[in-house]
Short mmCIF file of C-alpha atoms and ligand atoms in Angstrom, two decimals:
data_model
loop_
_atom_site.label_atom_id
_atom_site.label_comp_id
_atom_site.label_asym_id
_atom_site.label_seq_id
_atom_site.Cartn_x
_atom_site.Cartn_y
_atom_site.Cartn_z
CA UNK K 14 -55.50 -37.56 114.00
CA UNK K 15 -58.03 -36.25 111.74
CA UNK K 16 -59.92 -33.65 113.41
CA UNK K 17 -63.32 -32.49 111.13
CA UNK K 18 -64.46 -29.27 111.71
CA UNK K 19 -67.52 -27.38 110.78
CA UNK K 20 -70.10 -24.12 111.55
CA UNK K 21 -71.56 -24.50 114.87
CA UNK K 22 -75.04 -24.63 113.19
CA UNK K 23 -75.83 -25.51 109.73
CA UNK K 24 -79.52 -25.50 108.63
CA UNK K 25 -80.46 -26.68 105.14
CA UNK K 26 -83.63 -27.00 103.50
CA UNK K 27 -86.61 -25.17 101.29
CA UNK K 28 -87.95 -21.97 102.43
CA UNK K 29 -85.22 -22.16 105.92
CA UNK K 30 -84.03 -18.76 105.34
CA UNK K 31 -86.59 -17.67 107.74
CA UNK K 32 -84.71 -19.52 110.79
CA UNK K 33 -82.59 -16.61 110.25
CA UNK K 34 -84.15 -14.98 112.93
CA UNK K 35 -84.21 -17.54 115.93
CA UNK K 36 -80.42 -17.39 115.14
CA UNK K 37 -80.25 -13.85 115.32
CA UNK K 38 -82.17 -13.84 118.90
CA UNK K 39 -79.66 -17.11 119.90
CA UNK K 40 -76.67 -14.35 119.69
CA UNK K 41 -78.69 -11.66 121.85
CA UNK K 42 -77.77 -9.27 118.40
CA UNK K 43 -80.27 -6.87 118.47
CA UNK K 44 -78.93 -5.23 114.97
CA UNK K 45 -77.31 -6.94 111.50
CA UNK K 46 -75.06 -6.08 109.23
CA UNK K 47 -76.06 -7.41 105.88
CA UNK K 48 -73.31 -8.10 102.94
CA UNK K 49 -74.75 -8.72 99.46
CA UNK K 50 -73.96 -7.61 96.07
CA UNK K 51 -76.14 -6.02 93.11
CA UNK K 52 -76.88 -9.12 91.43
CA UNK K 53 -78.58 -11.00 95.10
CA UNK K 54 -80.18 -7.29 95.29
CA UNK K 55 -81.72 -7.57 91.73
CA UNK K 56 -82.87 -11.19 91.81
CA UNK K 57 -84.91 -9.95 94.62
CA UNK K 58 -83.27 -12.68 97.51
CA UNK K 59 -82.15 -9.23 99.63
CA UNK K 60 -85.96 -8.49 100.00
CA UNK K 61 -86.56 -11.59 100.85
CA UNK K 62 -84.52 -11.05 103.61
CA UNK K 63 -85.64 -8.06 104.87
CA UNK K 64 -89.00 -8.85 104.91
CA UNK K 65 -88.30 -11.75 107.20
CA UNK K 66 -86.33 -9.86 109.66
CA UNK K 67 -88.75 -6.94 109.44
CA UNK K 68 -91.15 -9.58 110.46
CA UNK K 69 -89.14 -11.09 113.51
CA UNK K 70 -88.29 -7.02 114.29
CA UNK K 71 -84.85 -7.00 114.16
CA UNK K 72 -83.11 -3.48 112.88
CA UNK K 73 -80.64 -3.89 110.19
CA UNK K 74 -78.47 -1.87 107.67
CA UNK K 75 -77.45 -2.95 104.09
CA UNK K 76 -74.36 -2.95 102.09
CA UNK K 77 -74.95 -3.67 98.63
CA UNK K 78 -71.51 -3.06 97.24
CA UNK K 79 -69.92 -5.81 96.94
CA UNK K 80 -68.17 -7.26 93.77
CA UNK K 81 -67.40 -10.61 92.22
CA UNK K 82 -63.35 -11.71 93.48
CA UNK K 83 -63.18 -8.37 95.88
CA UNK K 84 -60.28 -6.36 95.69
CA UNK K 85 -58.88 -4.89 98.46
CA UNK K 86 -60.82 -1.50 98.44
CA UNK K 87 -64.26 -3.00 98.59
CA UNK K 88 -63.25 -4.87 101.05
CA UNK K 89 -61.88 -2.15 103.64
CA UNK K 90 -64.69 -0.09 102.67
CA UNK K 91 -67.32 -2.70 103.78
CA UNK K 92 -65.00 -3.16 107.10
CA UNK K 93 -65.08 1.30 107.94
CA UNK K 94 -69.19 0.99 107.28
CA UNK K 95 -69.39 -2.03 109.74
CA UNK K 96 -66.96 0.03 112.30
CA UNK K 97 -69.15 3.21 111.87
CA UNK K 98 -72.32 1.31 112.74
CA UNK K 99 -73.81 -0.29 115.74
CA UNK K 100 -74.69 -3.70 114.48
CA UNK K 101 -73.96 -6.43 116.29
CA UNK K 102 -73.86 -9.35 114.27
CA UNK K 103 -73.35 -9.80 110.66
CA UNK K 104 -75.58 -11.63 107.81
CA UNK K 105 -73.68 -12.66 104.30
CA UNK K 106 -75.87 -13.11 101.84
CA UNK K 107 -74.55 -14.31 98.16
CA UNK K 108 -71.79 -16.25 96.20
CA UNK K 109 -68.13 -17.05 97.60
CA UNK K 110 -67.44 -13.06 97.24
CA UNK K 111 -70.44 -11.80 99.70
CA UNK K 112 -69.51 -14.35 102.39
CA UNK K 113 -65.94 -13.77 102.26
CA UNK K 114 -66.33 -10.07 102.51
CA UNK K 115 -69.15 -10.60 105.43
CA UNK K 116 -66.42 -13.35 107.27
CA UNK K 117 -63.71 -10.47 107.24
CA UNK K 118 -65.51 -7.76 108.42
CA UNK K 119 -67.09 -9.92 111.17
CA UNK K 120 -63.64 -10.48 112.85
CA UNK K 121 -62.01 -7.06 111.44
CA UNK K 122 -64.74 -5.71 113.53
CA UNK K 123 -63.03 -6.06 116.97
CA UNK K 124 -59.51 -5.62 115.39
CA UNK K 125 -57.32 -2.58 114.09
CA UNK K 126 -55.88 -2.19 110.67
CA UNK K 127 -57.22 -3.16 107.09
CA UNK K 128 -57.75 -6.28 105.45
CA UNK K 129 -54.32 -6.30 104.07
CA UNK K 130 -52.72 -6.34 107.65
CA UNK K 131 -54.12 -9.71 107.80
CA UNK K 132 -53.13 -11.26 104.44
CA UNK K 133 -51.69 -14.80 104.73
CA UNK K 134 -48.58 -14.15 102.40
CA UNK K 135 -47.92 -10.41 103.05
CA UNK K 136 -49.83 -9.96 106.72
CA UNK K 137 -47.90 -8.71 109.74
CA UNK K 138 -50.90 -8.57 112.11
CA UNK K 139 -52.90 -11.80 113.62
CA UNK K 140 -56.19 -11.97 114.31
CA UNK K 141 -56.68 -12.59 118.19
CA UNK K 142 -59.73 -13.06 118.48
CA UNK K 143 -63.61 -13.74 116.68
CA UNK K 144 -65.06 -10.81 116.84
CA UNK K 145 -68.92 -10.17 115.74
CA UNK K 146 -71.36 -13.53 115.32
CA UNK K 147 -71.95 -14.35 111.73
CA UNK K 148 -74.64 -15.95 109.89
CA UNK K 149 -73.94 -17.14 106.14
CA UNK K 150 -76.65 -17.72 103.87
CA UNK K 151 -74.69 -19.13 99.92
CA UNK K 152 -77.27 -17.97 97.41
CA UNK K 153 -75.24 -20.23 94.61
CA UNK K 154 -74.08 -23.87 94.63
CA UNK K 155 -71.21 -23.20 95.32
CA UNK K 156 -67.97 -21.83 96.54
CA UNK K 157 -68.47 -23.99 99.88
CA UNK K 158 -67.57 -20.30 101.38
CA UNK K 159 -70.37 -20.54 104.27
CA UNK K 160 -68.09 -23.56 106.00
CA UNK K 161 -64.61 -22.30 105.17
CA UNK K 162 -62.80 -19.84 107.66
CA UNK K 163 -60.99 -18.95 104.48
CA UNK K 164 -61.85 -15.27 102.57
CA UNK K 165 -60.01 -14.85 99.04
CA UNK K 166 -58.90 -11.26 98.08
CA UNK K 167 -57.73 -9.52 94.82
CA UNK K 168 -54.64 -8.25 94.51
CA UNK K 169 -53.16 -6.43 91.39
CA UNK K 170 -52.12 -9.25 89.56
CA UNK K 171 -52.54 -12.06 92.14
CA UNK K 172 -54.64 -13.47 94.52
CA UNK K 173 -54.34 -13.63 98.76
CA UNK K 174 -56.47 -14.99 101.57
CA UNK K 175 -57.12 -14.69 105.00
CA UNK K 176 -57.27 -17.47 106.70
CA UNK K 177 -58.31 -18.63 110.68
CA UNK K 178 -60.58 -20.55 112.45
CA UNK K 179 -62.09 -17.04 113.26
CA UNK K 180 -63.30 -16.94 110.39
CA UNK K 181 -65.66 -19.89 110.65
CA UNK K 182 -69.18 -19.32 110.48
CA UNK K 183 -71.66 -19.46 113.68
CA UNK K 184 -74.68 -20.50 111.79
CA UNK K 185 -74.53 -21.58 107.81
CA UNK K 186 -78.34 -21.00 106.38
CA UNK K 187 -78.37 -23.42 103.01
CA UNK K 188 -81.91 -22.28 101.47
CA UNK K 189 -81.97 -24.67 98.17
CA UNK K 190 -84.56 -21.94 97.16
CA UNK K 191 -82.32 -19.27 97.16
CA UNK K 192 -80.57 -20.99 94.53
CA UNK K 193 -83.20 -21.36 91.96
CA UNK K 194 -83.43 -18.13 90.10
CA UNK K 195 -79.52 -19.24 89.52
CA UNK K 196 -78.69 -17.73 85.31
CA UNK K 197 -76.91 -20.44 83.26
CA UNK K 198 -73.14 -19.12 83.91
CA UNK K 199 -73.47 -19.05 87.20
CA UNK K 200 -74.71 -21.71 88.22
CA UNK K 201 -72.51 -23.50 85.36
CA UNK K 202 -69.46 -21.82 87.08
CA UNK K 203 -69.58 -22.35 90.38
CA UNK K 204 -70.74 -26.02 89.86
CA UNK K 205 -68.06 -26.93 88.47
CA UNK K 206 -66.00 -25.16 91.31
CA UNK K 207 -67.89 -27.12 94.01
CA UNK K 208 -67.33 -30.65 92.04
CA UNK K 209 -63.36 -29.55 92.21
CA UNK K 210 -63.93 -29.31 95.46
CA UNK K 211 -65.26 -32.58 96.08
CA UNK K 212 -62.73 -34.58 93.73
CA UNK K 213 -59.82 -32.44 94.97
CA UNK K 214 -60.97 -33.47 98.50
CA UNK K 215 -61.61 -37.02 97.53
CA UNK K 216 -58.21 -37.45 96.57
CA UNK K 217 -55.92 -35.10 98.59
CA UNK K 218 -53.16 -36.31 100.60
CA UNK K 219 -55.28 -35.22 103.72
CA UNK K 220 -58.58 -37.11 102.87
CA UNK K 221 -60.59 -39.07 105.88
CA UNK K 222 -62.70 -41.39 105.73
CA UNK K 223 -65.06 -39.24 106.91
CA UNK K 224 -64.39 -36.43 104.15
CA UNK K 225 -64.21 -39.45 101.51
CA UNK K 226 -68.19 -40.26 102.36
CA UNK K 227 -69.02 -36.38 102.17
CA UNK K 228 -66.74 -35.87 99.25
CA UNK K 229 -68.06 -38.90 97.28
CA UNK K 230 -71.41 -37.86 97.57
CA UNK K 231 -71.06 -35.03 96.54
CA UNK K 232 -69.87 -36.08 93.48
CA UNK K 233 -72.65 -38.23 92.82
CA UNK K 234 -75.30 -35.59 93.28
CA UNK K 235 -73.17 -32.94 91.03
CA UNK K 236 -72.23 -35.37 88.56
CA UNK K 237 -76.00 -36.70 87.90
CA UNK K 238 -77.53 -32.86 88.43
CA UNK K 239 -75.58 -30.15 87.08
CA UNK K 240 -76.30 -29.80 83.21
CA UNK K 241 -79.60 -30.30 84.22
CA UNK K 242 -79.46 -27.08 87.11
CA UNK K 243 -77.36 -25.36 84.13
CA UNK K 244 -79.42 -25.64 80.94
CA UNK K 245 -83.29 -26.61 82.63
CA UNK K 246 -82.93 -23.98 86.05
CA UNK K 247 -86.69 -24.52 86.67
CA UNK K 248 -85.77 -28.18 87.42
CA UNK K 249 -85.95 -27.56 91.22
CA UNK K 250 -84.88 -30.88 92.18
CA UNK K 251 -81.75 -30.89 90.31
CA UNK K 252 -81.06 -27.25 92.48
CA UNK K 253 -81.81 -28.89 95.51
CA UNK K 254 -79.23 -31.61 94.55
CA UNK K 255 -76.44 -29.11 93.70
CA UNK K 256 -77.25 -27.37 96.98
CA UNK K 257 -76.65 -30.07 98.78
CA UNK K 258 -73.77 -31.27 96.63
CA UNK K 259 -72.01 -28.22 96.95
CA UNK K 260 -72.86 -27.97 101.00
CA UNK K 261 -70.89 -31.90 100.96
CA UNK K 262 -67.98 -30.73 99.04
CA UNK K 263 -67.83 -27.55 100.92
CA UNK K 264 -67.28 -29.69 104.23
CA UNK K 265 -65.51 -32.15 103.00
CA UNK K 266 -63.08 -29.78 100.97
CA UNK K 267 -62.25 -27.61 104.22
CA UNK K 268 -61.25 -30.68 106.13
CA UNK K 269 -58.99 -31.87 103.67
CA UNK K 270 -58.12 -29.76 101.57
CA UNK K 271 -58.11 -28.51 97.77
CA UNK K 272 -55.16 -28.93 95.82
CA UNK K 273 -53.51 -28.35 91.68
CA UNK K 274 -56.53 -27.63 90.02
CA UNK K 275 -57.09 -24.43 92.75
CA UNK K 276 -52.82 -23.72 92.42
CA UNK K 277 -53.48 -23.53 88.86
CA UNK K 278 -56.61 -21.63 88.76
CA UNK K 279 -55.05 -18.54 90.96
CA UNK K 280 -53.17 -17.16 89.09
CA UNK K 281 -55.63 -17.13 85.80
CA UNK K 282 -57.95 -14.92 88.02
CA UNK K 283 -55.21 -12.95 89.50
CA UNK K 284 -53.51 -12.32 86.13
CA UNK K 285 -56.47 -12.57 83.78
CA UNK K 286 -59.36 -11.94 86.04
CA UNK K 287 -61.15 -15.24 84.87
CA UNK K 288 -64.29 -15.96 87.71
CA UNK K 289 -63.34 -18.33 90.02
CA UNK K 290 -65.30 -21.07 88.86
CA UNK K 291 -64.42 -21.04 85.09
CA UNK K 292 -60.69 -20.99 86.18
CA UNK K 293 -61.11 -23.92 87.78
CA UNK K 294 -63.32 -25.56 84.99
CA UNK K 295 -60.64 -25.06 82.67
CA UNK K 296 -58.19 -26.47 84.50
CA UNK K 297 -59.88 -29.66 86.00
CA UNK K 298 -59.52 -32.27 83.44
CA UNK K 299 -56.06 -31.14 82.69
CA UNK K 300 -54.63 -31.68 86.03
CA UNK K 301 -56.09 -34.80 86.11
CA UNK K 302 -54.83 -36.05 83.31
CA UNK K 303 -51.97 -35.27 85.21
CA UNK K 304 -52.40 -36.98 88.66
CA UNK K 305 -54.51 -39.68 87.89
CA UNK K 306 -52.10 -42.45 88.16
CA UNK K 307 -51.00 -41.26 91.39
CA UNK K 308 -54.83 -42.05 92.61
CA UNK K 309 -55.90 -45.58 90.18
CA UNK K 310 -58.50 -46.55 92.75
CA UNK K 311 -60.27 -43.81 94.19
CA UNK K 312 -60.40 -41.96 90.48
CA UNK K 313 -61.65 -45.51 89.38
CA UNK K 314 -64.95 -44.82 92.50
CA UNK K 315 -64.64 -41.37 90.71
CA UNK K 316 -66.28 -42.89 87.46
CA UNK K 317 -68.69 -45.02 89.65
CA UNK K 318 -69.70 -41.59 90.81
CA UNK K 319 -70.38 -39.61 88.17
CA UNK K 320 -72.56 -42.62 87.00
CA UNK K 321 -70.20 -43.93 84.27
CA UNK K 322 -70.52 -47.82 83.95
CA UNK K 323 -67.21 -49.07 84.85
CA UNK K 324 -67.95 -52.98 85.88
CA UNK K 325 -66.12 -54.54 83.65
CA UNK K 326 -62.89 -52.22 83.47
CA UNK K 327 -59.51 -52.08 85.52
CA UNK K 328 -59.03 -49.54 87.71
CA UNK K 329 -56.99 -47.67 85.27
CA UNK K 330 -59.88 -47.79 82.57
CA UNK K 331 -62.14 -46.61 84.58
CA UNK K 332 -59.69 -43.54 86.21
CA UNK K 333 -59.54 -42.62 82.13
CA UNK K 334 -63.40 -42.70 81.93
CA UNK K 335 -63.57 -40.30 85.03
CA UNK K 336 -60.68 -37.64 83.61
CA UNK K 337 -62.93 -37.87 79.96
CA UNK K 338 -66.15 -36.72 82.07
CA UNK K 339 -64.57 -34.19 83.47
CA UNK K 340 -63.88 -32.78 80.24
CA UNK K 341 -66.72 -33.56 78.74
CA UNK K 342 -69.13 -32.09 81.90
CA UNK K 343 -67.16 -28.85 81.54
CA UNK K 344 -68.31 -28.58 77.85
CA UNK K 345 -71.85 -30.10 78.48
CA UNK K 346 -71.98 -27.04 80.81
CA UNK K 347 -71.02 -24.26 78.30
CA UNK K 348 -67.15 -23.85 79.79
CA UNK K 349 -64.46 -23.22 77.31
CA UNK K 350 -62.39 -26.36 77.82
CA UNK K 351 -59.01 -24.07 76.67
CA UNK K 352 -56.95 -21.29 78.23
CA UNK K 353 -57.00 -19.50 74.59
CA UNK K 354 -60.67 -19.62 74.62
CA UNK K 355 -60.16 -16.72 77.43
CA UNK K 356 -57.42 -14.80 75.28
CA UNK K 357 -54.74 -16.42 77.21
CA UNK K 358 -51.74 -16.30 75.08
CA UNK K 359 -49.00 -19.43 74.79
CA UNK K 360 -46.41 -16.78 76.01
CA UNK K 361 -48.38 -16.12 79.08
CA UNK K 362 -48.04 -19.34 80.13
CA UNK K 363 -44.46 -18.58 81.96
CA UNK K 364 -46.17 -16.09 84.14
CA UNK K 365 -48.64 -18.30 85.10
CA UNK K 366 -46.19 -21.30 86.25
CA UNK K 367 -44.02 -18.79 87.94
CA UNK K 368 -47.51 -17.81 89.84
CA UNK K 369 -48.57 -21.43 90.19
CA UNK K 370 -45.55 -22.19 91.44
CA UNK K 371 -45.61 -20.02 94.77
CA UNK K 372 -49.00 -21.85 95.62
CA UNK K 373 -46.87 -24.28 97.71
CA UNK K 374 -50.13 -24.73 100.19
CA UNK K 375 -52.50 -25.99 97.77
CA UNK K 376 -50.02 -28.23 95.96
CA UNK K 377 -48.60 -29.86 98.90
CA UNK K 378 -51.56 -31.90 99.15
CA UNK K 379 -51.74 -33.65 95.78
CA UNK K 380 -51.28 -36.86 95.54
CA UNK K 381 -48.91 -36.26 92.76
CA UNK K 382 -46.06 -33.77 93.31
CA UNK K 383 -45.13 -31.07 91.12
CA UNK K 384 -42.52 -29.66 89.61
CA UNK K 385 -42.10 -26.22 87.39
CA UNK K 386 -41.75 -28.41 84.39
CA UNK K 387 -45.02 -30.23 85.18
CA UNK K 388 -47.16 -27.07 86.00
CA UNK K 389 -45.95 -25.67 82.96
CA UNK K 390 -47.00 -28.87 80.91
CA UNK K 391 -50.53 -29.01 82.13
CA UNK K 392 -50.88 -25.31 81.19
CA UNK K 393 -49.33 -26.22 77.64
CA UNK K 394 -51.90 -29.18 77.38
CA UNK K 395 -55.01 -26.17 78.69
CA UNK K 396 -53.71 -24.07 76.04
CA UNK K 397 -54.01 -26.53 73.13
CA UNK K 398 -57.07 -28.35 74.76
CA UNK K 399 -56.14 -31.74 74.34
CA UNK K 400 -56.21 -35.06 76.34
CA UNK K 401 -53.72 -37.46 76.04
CA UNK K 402 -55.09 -40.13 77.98
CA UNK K 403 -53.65 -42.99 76.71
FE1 FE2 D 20 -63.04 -23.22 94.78
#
């Protein structure tokens, strides 16, 4: 059985953040919470906001202090404002960070304790129930955060989640326009994050059919688009296309799952506070230099994807071709394509596998199993930054 699950409303287009308020009045809320951070604030997207809910008259209070990969702090301080005030439904507006922050607090709302209480590794408390509505509006393409009941916190040195249905979004708002004042890294970063989401999908042990067609397009319309969104951001179709990508592998990743390149990635953000995205960048064609035989024919439709011309090659030529654009997207997009390149030293890279190794979630769906020895190789073959394809 492959059940596919999803927000109860998902609205996507140009100019649809303003359907942000029939939502609001669907819920009965009469007051929001809204989650952003300085950077939404700044590129003026929180005004944009306001002004449309001061036009549908709904009452709302801000909090603007969010921060990229939240640590624990930021996050039970957003969580005391909510419980202080009367709002009764909650808006995130922003990158993987805001909506993870704005998913907690809308189910921490109803429940006692802090965020850490319901960690997946170190938790002791469940969450019993959903607590506050939620409406999730990504402002980048994307962390796929607006149809994931997952939330990702910082620890000291390591990474945790919370993770539950709960945590699934009522109504996901995917306004392409909200993406188009996007700067370079940014938009670099977490496009690169949302195509790992889509190829990780594509070939995880827990693919569908029905993820495969999401995942596949995705690819397509992030392979063709992104240097373009990265290097030309005026190019509005090319946004539009990366929205929409990123919306695909965003579904299709939380149905079946993301796998090594995400096990890997942790721990360089937990250890060496490297963004999300780039961690993942870094990583991508590396682990698939690693799995790819375990996957000949689906990495082969990989190539077909990204646009590569594979008719006359064997599966196996064409699975190369897909691992080489990989690498070579993550440099077309201004990435370092090394750990070192992030000051990453080669005697950090026992830490790392010892990390990597405890990710026993995420790795449990690659096609290709892992041992300590292997994590550690692919982490050897980051550091130096070279492919050995053949
Ligand atoms: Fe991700």
């Amino acid at each position: 059985m492959n059940p596919f699950v999803s927000p109860q409303t998902l609205i996507t287009g140009e100019g649809v953040l303003t359907e942000v308020v029939e939502q609001i009045r669907k819920f009965g809320a009469s007051k929001a919470m809204i989650y952003a951070d300085p950077g939404v604030v700044k590129a003026g997207l929180v005004t944009r906001l306001e002004h449309t809910l001061q036009l549908g008259e709904i009452d709302y209070e801000l909090f603007t202090d969010v921060v990229p990969e939240p640590p624990l702090n930021i996050a039970n301080h957003a969580v005391q404002v909510l419980r202080k005030s009367n709002a009764d439904i909650i808006i995130g507006i922003g990158g993987g960070s805001t909506l993870d922050i704005a998913k907690a607090c809308a189910v921490l709302s109803s429940h006692e304790g802090k965020v850490e209480d319901y960690l997946n590794l170190t938790g002791t408390k469940k969450l019993v129930h959903k607590g506050l509505p939620k409406i999730l509006i990504p402002t980048t393409a994307g962390t796929g955060s607006e149809v994931t009941d997952i939330a990702v916190f910082s620890l000291d040195t390591t990474k945790d989640v919370i993770t539950d249905p709960y945590l699934l979004a009522d109504t996901a708002i995917v306004d392409y326009e909200l993406t188009y004042s996007l700067p370079p890294r940014i938009t670099a970063s977490t496009g690169v994050d949302a195509l790992t989401h889509a190829i990780e999908a594509y070939t995880s042990i827990r693919a569908s059919e029905l993820t495969d067609t999401l995942a596949l397009d995705a690819i397509k319309r992030i392979g063709k688009n992104i240097r373009t969104a990265v290097w030309n951001g005026s190019d509005n179709e090319a946004r539009k296309q990366m929205a929409l990508g990123s919306l695909q592998a965003g579904l299709s990743f939380y149905n079946a799952g993301v796998a090594g390149v995400h096990a890997l990635a942790y721990p360089l953000g937990g250890l060496f506070k490297i963004p999300h995205g780039e961690s993942n960048a870094v990583l991508l064609p590396y682990v698939f230099e690693y799995i790819w035989p375990s996957c000949l024919g689906k990495m082969g439709n990989v190539a077909e994807a990204l646009g590569l011309k594979v008719d006359h090659l064997s599966d196996r030529e064409a699975a190369i071709k897909a691992v080489e654009e990989l690498y070579n997207i993550v440099k077309d997009v201004g990435i370092p394509t090394t750990i070192k390149e992030f000051g990453i030293k080669e005697s950090d890279i026992e830490q790392l596998t010892r990390d990597a190794v405890k990710q026993t979630r995420l790795l449990a769906r690659s096609p290709k199993a892992y041992t300590e020895k292997d994590i550690r190789a692919v982490y050897g073959k980051a550091f130096e930054g070279k492919l050995k394809l053949n």
